[in-house]
Phi, psi and omega in degrees: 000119159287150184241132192218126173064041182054034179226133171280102173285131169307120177293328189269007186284150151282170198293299168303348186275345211270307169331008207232002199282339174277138193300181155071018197198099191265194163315304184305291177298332170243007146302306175297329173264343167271332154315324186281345208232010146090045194259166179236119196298350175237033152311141157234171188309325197270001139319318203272138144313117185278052149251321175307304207289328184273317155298340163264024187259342182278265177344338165263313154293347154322277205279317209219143189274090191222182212017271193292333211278331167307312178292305168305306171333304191300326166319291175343280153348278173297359177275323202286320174292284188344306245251349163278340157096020218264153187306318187292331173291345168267334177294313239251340192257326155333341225013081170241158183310149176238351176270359190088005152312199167236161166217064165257337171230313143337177186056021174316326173310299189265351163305000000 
């Protein structure tokens, strides 16, 4: 198995379905790291060369922000709202839906 951003990626996948096994790094995005690092989108992983896997593991650290340092920001973020006192920071310290959902019958989830 190759490991690209501390994920074990699937070999028997193509390259862009297996990129995707990572947070922060969808369809879209991993059409773009294999266009950038010169990969043919319908390779599969256990095909690439470990000089492609060490190029797209530089290039996904270069360009993208994924898995744990994405998940903090993102912490980040909503401790940062809370903590200004902001309507969303207040749904969020209630935990109640913040987009605006309704919750008179709904939301049960996030209630």
């Amino acid at each position: 198995m190759a490991r690209i951003a501390g994920v074990n990626i699937p070999t028997a996948k193509r390259a862009v379905i297996a990129l995707t096994y990572i947070t922060g790094i969808g369809n879209t995005s991993a059409k773009a790291i294999c266009e950038a690092v010169n990969i043919d989108l319908t390779r599969r992983v256990n095909e690439l060369s470990d000089a492609e896997v060490l190029a797209i593991r530089e290039h996904i650290d270069a360009n993208y922000m994924v898995e744990g340092d994405l998940r903090r920001e993102v912490q980040m973020n909503i401790k940062r709202a809370m903590d200004l006192g902001s309507y969303r920071g207040l749904r969020h310290r209630r935990n109640l839906p913040v987009r605006g959902q309704r919750t008179h019958t709904n939301a049960r989830t996030r209630k």
